[in-house]
CSV table of C-alpha atoms and ligand atoms in Angstrom, one decimal:
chain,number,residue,atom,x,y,z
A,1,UNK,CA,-46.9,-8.2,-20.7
A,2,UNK,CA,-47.9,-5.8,-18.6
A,3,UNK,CA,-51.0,-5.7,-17.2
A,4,UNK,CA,-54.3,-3.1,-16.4
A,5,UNK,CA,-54.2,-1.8,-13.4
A,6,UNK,CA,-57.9,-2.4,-12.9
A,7,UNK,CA,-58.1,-6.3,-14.1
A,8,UNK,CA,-55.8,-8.8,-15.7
A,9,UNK,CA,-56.3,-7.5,-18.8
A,10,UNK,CA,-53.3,-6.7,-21.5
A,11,UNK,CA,-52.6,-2.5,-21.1
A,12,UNK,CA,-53.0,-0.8,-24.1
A,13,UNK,CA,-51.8,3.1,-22.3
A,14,UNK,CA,-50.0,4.0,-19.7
A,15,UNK,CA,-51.3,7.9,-18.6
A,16,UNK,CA,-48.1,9.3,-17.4
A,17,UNK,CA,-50.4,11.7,-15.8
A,18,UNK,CA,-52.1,9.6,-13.4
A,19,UNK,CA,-49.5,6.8,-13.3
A,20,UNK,CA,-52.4,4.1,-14.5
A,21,UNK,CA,-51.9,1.3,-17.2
A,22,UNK,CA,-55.3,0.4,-18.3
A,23,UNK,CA,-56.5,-1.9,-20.8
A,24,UNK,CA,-58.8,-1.2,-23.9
A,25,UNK,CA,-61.7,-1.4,-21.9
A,26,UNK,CA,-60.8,0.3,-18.7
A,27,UNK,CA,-59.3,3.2,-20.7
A,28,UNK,CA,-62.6,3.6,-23.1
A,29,UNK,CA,-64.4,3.7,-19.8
A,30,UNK,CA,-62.0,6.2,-18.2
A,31,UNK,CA,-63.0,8.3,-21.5
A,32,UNK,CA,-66.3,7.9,-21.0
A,33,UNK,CA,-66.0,8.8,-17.5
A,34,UNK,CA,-64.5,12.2,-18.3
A,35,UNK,CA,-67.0,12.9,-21.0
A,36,UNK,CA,-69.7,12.1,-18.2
A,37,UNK,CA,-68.5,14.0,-15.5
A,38,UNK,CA,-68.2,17.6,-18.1
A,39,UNK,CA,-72.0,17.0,-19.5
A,40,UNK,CA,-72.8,16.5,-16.5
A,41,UNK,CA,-71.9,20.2,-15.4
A,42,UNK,CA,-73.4,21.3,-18.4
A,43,UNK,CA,-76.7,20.2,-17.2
A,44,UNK,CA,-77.7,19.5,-20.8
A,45,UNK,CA,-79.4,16.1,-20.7
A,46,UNK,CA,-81.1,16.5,-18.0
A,47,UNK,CA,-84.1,16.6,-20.0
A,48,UNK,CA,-85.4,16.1,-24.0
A,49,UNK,CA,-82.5,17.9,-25.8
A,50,UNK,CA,-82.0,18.2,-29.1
A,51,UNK,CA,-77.7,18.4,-29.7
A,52,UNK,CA,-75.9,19.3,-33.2
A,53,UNK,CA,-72.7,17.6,-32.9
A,54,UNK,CA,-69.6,19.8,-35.1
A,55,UNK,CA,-68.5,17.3,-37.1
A,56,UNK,CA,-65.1,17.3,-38.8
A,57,UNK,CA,-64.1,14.3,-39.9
A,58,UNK,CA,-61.3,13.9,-37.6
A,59,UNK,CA,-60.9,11.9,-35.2
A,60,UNK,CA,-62.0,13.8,-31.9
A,61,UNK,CA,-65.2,14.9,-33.2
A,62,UNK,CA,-65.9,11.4,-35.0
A,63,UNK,CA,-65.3,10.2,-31.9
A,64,UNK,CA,-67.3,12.4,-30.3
A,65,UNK,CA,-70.0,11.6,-32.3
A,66,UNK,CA,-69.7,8.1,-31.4
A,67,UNK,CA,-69.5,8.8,-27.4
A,68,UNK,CA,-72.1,11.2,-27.2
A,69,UNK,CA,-74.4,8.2,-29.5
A,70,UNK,CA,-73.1,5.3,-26.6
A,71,UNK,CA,-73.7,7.8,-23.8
A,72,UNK,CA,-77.7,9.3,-24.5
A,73,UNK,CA,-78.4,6.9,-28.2
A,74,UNK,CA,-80.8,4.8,-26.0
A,75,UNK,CA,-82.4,7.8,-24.8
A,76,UNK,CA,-85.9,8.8,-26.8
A,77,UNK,CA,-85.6,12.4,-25.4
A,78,UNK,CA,-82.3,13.2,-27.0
A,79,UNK,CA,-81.4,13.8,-30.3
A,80,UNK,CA,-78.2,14.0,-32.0
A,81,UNK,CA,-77.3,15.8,-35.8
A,82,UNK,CA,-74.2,16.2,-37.4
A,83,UNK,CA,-73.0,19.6,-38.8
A,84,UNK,CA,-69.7,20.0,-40.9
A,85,UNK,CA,-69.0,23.1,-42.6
A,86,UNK,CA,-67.2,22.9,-46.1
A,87,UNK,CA,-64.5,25.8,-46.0
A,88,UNK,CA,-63.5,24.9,-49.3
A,89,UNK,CA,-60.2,23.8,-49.2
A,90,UNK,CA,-59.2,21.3,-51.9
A,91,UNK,CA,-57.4,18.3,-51.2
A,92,UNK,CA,-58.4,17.9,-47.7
A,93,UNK,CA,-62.0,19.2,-47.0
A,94,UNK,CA,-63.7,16.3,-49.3
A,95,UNK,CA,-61.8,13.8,-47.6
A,96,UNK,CA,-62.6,14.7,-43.7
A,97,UNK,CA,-66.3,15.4,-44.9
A,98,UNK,CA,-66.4,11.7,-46.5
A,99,UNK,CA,-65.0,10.1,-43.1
A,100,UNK,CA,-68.1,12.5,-41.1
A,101,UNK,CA,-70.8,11.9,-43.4
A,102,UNK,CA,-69.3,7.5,-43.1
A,103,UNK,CA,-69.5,7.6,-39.0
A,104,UNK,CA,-72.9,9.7,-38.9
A,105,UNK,CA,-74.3,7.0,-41.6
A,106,UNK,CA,-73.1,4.4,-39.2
A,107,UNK,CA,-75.0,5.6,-36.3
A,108,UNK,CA,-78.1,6.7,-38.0
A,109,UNK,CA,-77.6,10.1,-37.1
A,110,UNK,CA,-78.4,12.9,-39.8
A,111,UNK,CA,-75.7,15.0,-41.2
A,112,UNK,CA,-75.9,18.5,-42.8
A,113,UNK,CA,-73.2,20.2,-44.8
A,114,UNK,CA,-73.2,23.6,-45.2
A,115,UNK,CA,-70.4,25.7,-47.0
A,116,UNK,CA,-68.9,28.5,-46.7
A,117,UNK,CA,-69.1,29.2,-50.8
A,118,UNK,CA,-72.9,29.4,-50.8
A,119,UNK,CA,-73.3,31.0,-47.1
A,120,UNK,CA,-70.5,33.7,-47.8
A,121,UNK,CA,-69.5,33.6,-51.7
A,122,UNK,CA,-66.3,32.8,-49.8
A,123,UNK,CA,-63.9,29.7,-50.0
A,124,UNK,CA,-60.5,28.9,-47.4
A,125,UNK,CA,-58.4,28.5,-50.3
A,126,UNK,CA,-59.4,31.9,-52.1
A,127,UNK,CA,-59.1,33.7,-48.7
A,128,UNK,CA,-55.1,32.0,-48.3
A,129,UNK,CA,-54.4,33.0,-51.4
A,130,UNK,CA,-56.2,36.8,-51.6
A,131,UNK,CA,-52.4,38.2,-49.9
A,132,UNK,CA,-54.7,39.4,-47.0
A,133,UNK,CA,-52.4,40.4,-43.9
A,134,UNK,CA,-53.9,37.9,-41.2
A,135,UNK,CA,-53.6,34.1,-42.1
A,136,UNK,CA,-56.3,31.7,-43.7
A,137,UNK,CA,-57.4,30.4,-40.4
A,138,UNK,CA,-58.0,34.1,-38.7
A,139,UNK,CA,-60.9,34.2,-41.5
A,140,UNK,CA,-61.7,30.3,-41.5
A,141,UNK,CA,-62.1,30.0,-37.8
A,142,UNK,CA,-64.4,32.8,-37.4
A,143,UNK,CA,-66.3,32.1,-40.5
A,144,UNK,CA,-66.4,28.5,-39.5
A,145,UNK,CA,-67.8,29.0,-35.6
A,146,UNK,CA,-70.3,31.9,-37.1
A,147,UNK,CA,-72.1,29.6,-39.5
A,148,UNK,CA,-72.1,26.7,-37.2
A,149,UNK,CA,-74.0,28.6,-34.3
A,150,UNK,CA,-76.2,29.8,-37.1
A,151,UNK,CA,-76.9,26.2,-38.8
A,152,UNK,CA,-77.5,25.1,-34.6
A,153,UNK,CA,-79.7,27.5,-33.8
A,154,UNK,CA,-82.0,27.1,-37.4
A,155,UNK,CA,-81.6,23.5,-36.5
A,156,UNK,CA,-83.3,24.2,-32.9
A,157,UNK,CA,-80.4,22.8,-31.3
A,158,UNK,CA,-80.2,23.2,-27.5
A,159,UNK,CA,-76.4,22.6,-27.5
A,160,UNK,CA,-73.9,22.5,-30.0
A,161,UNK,CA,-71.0,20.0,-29.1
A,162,UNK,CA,-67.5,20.7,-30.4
A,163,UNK,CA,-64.3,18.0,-29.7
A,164,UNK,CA,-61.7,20.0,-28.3
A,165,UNK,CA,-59.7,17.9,-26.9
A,166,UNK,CA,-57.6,18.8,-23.3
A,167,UNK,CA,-54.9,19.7,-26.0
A,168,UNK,CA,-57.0,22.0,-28.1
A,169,UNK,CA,-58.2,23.6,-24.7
A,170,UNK,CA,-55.0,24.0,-23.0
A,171,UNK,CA,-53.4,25.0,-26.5
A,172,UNK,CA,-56.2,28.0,-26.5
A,173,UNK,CA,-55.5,29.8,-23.3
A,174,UNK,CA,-51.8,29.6,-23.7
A,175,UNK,CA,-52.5,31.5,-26.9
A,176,UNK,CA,-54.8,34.3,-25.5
A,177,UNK,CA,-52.1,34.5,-22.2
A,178,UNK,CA,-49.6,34.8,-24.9
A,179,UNK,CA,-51.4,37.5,-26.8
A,180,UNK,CA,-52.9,39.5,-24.0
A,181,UNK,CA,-55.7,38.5,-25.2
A,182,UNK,CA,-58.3,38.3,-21.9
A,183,UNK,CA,-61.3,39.2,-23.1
A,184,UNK,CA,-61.0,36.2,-25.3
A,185,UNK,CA,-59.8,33.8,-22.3
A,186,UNK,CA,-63.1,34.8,-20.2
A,187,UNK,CA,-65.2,34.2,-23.8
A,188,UNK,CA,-63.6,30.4,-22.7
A,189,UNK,CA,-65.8,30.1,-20.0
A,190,UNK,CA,-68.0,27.4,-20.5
A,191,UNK,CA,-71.7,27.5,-21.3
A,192,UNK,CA,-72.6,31.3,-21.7
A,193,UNK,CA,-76.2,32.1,-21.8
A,194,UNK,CA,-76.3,34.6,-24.8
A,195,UNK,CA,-79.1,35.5,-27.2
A,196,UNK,CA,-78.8,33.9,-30.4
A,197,UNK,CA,-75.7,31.5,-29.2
A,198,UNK,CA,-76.4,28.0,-29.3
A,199,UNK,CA,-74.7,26.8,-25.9
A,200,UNK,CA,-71.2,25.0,-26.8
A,201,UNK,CA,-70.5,22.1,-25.0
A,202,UNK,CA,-66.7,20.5,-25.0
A,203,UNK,CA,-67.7,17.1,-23.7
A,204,UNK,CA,-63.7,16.1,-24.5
A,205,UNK,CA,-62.0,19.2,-22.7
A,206,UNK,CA,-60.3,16.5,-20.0
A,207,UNK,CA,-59.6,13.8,-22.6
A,208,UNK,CA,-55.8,14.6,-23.9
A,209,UNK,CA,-55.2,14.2,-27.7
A,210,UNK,CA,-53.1,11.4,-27.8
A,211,UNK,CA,-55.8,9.2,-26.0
A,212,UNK,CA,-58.2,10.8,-28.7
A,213,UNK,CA,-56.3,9.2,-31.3
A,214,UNK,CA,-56.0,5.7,-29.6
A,215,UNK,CA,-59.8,6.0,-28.9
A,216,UNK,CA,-60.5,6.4,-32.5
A,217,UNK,CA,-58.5,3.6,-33.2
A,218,UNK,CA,-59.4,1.2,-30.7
A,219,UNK,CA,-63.1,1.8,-31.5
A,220,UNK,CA,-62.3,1.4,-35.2
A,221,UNK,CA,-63.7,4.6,-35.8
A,222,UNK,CA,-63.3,6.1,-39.4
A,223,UNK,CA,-61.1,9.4,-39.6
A,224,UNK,CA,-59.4,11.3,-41.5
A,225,UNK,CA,-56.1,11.7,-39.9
A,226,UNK,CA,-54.5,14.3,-42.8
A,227,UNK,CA,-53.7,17.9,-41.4
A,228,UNK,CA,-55.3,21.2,-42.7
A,229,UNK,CA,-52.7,22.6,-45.4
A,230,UNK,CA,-52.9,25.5,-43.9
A,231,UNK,CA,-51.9,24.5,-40.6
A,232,UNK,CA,-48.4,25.3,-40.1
A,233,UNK,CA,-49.1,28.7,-40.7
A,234,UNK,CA,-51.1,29.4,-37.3
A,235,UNK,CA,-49.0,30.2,-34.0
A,236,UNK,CA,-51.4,27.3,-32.6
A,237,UNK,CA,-49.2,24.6,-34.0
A,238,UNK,CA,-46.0,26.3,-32.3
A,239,UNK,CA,-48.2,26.8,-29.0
A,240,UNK,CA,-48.9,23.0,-29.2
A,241,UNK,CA,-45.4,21.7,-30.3
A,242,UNK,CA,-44.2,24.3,-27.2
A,243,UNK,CA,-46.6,22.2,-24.7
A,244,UNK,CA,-46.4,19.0,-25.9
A,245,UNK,CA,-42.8,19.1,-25.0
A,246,UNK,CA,-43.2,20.6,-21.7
A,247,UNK,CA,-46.0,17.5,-21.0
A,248,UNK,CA,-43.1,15.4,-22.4
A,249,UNK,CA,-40.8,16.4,-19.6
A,250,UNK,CA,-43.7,17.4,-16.8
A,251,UNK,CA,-46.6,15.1,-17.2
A,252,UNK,CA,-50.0,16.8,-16.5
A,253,UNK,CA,-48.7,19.7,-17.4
A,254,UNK,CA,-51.9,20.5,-19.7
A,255,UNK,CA,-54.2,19.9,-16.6
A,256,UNK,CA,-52.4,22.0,-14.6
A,257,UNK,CA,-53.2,24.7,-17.4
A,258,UNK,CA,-56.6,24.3,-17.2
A,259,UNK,CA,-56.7,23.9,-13.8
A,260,UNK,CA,-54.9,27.3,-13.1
A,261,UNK,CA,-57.0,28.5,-15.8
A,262,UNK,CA,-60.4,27.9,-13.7
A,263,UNK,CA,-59.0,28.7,-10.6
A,264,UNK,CA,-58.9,32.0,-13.0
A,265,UNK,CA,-62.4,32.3,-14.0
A,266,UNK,CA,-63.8,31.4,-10.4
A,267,UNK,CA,-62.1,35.1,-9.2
A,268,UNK,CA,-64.5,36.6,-11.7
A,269,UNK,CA,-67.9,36.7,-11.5
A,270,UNK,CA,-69.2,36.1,-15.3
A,271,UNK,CA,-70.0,39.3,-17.0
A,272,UNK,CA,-72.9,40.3,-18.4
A,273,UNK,CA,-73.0,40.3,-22.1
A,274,UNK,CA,-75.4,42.5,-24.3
A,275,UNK,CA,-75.6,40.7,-27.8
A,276,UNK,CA,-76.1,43.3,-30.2
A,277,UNK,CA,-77.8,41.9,-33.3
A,278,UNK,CA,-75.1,42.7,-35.9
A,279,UNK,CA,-76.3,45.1,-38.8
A,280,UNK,CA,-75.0,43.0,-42.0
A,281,UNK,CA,-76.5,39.8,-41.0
A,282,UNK,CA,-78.4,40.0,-37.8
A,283,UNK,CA,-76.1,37.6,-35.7
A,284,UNK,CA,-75.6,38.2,-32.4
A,285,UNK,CA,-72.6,40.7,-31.8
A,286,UNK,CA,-70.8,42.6,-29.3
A,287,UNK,CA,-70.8,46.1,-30.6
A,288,UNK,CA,-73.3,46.1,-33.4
A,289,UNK,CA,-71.1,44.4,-36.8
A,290,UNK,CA,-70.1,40.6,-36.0
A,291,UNK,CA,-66.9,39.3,-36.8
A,292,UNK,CA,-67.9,37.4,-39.9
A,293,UNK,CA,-69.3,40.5,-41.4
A,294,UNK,CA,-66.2,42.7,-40.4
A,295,UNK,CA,-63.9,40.0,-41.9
A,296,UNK,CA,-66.1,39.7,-45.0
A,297,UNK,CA,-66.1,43.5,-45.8
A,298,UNK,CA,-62.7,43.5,-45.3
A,299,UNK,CA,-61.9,41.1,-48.0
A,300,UNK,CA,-64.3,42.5,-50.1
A,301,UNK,CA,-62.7,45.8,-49.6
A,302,UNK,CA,-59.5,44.5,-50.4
A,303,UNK,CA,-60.9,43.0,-53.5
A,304,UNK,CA,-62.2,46.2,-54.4
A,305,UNK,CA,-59.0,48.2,-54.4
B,401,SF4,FE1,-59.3,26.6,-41.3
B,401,SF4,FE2,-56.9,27.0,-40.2
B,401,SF4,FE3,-58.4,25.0,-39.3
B,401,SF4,FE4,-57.3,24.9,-41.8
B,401,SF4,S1,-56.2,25.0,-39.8
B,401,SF4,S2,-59.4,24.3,-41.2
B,401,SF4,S3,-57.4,27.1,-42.4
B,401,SF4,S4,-58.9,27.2,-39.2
C-alpha cells in the first residue's frame, strides 16, 4: 500500500507535479487550499457577498458548488445561487441540468434556469444545424457567458463564480497564443472592474482536471460526466488533447502556462476599458453592439436570405 505523504493514511493520487501522494483527506484539503488561496486574491468574502455560482452539471462546477458551500455555508453574510443556462441541446442539456438542480437541492442553495430559447428565440442545436460558417460553440459560448452576466447582475450578484479548472485555463491562453488573439488573453485577467460585468471569479484555476474528477468522486458528488455533442468540433478539444500529452511527458507543464502567462500580464498595466452600452440590448460592450447581438443579427440575417 502506499501511503500519504502527510499521515499513514492509504494514497488515493499521486500529483506528478509536486511529487506528493496524499490520501482522500489530505488531497480534498490540498483542494480546498488552492480554492482558498485564489478567493482570497479576489477579495470577495471579505465581507456580506452575495455569489451566483455557473452551474453546469458537470463535475467542476458541481463541485464547485459544493466547495464554495464547505468554504463560506456557515457564514450568515454570504449567499450562494445557482445559475445554469439551457442552450437547448437535446440529449445532453436535460441531463447535466438534472445533476445541477440534484447538488444545489442538496445544499439548500437556490437554482435558476434560464434558456437561451426564451432569452434569444435561439437554441444550440438550431444554431449547429443553421450551416452558419463558425461552429456551434463560437455562438453558444458567447450567448452562454452574455446571459449569465445578465441573470448575475439582475440577481444582485457581487461575483459570479465559474469552474474552470487549471486545464480549462491553461487550455484558453494556448488558444488565444495560437490565434493571435491578445486582446482576448489580457480580457483573462482576473477580476476586471467593468460597468455592468458581474466580477468572475475562477475559484478552481490551480486545481487540474483530473483531480476535479477524483474530487467529484470522492465527495460522491452527482455529475453528469457525458460530453457536449458538439464538442469535437471546437479546436479546444485538440488544444487540450495537445497539452494533456505534453503534461503526460513534462509534469506541471500546465502551471508553467499559467505561470508564464501572469508573468505576462504583470508587464502590463491593466487597461482601461470604456463599456459602451450596446444598442440592441443595452449590455455592456466595447464599441457600441455586443457580441450576442452581432451574433444574433447574423443568424437572423442568414435566415433571412
Ligand atoms: Fe456549447 Fe460548444 Fe460547450 Fe457544447 S461544447 S456547450 S456547443 S460551447
Amino acid at each position: 500500500m502506499i501511503v500519504c505523504d502527510r499521515c499513514p493514511g492509504k494514497a488515493v493520487i499521486f500529483q506528478k507535479y509536486s511529487g506528493s501522494h496524499l490520501c482522500t483527506r489530505h488531497f480534498q484539503e490540498d483542494v480546498h487550499r488552492k480554492a482558498r488561496e485564489v478567493l482570497r486574491s479576489y477579495r470577495i468574502f471579505g465581507g456580506p457577498c452575495r455569489v451566483a455560482v455557473a452551474a453546469s452539471g458537470g463535475k467542476d462546477s458541481s463541485s464547485l458548488l459544493v466547495i464554495l458551500h464547505h468554504l463560506f455555508g456557515h457564514r450568515e453574510d454570504v449567499e450562494l445561487l445557482a445559475v445554469s443556462i439551457d442552450e437547448g441541446i437535446d440529449g445532453y442539456r436535460p441531463r447535466t441540468l438534472a445533476a445541477a438542480s440534484a447538488v444545489a437541492r442538496s445544499l439548500g442553495v437556490e437554482h435558476l434556469v434560464v434558456s437561451l430559447r426564451d432569452e434569444y428565440g435561439v437554441t444550440t442545436d438550431g444554431l449547429a444545424s443553421g450551416g452558419h460558417p463558425q461552429g456551434p460553440c463560437s455562438f453558444c459560448g458567447v450567448l452562454r457567458k452574455g446571459l449569465l452576466n445578465r441573470t448575475a447582475r439582475d440577481l444582485g450578484a457581487d461575483a459570479l463564480a465559474t469552474g474552470h479548472n487549471l486545464d480549462d485555463e491553461a487550455q484558453t491562453v494556448m488558444l488565444n497564443y495560437i490565434k493571435g488573439d491578445v486582446d482576448r488573453l489580457y480580457r483573462l485577467r482576473p477580476k476586471r472592474a467593468i460597468p455592468g460585468m458581474v466580477p468572475r471569479i475562477k475559484p478552481l484555476r490551480r486545481v487540474p482536471e483530473k483531480e476535479m474528477g477524483l474530487y467529484a468522486i470522492l465527495r460522491g458528488i452527482p455529475f453528469e460526466n457525458a460530453a457536449c455533442p458538439y464538442i469535437s468540433r471546437a479546436m479546444r478539444q485538440e488544444v487540450k488533447d495537445l497539452l494533456n500529452g505534453l503534461e503526460a511527458k513534462h509534469p506541471g507543464t500546465k502551471y508553467s502556462i499559467m505561470r508564464g502567462f501572469e508573468r505576462i500580464l504583470d508587464l502590463q498595466p491593466p487597461g482601461s476599458y470604456e463599456a459602451i452600452p450596446c444598442a440592441g440590448c443595452g449590455e455592456p460592450s466595447s464599441n457600441g453592439v455586443c457580441a450576442s447581438c452581432r451574433l444574433l443579427e447574423q443568424v437572423r440575417g442568414e435566415e433571412s436570405l
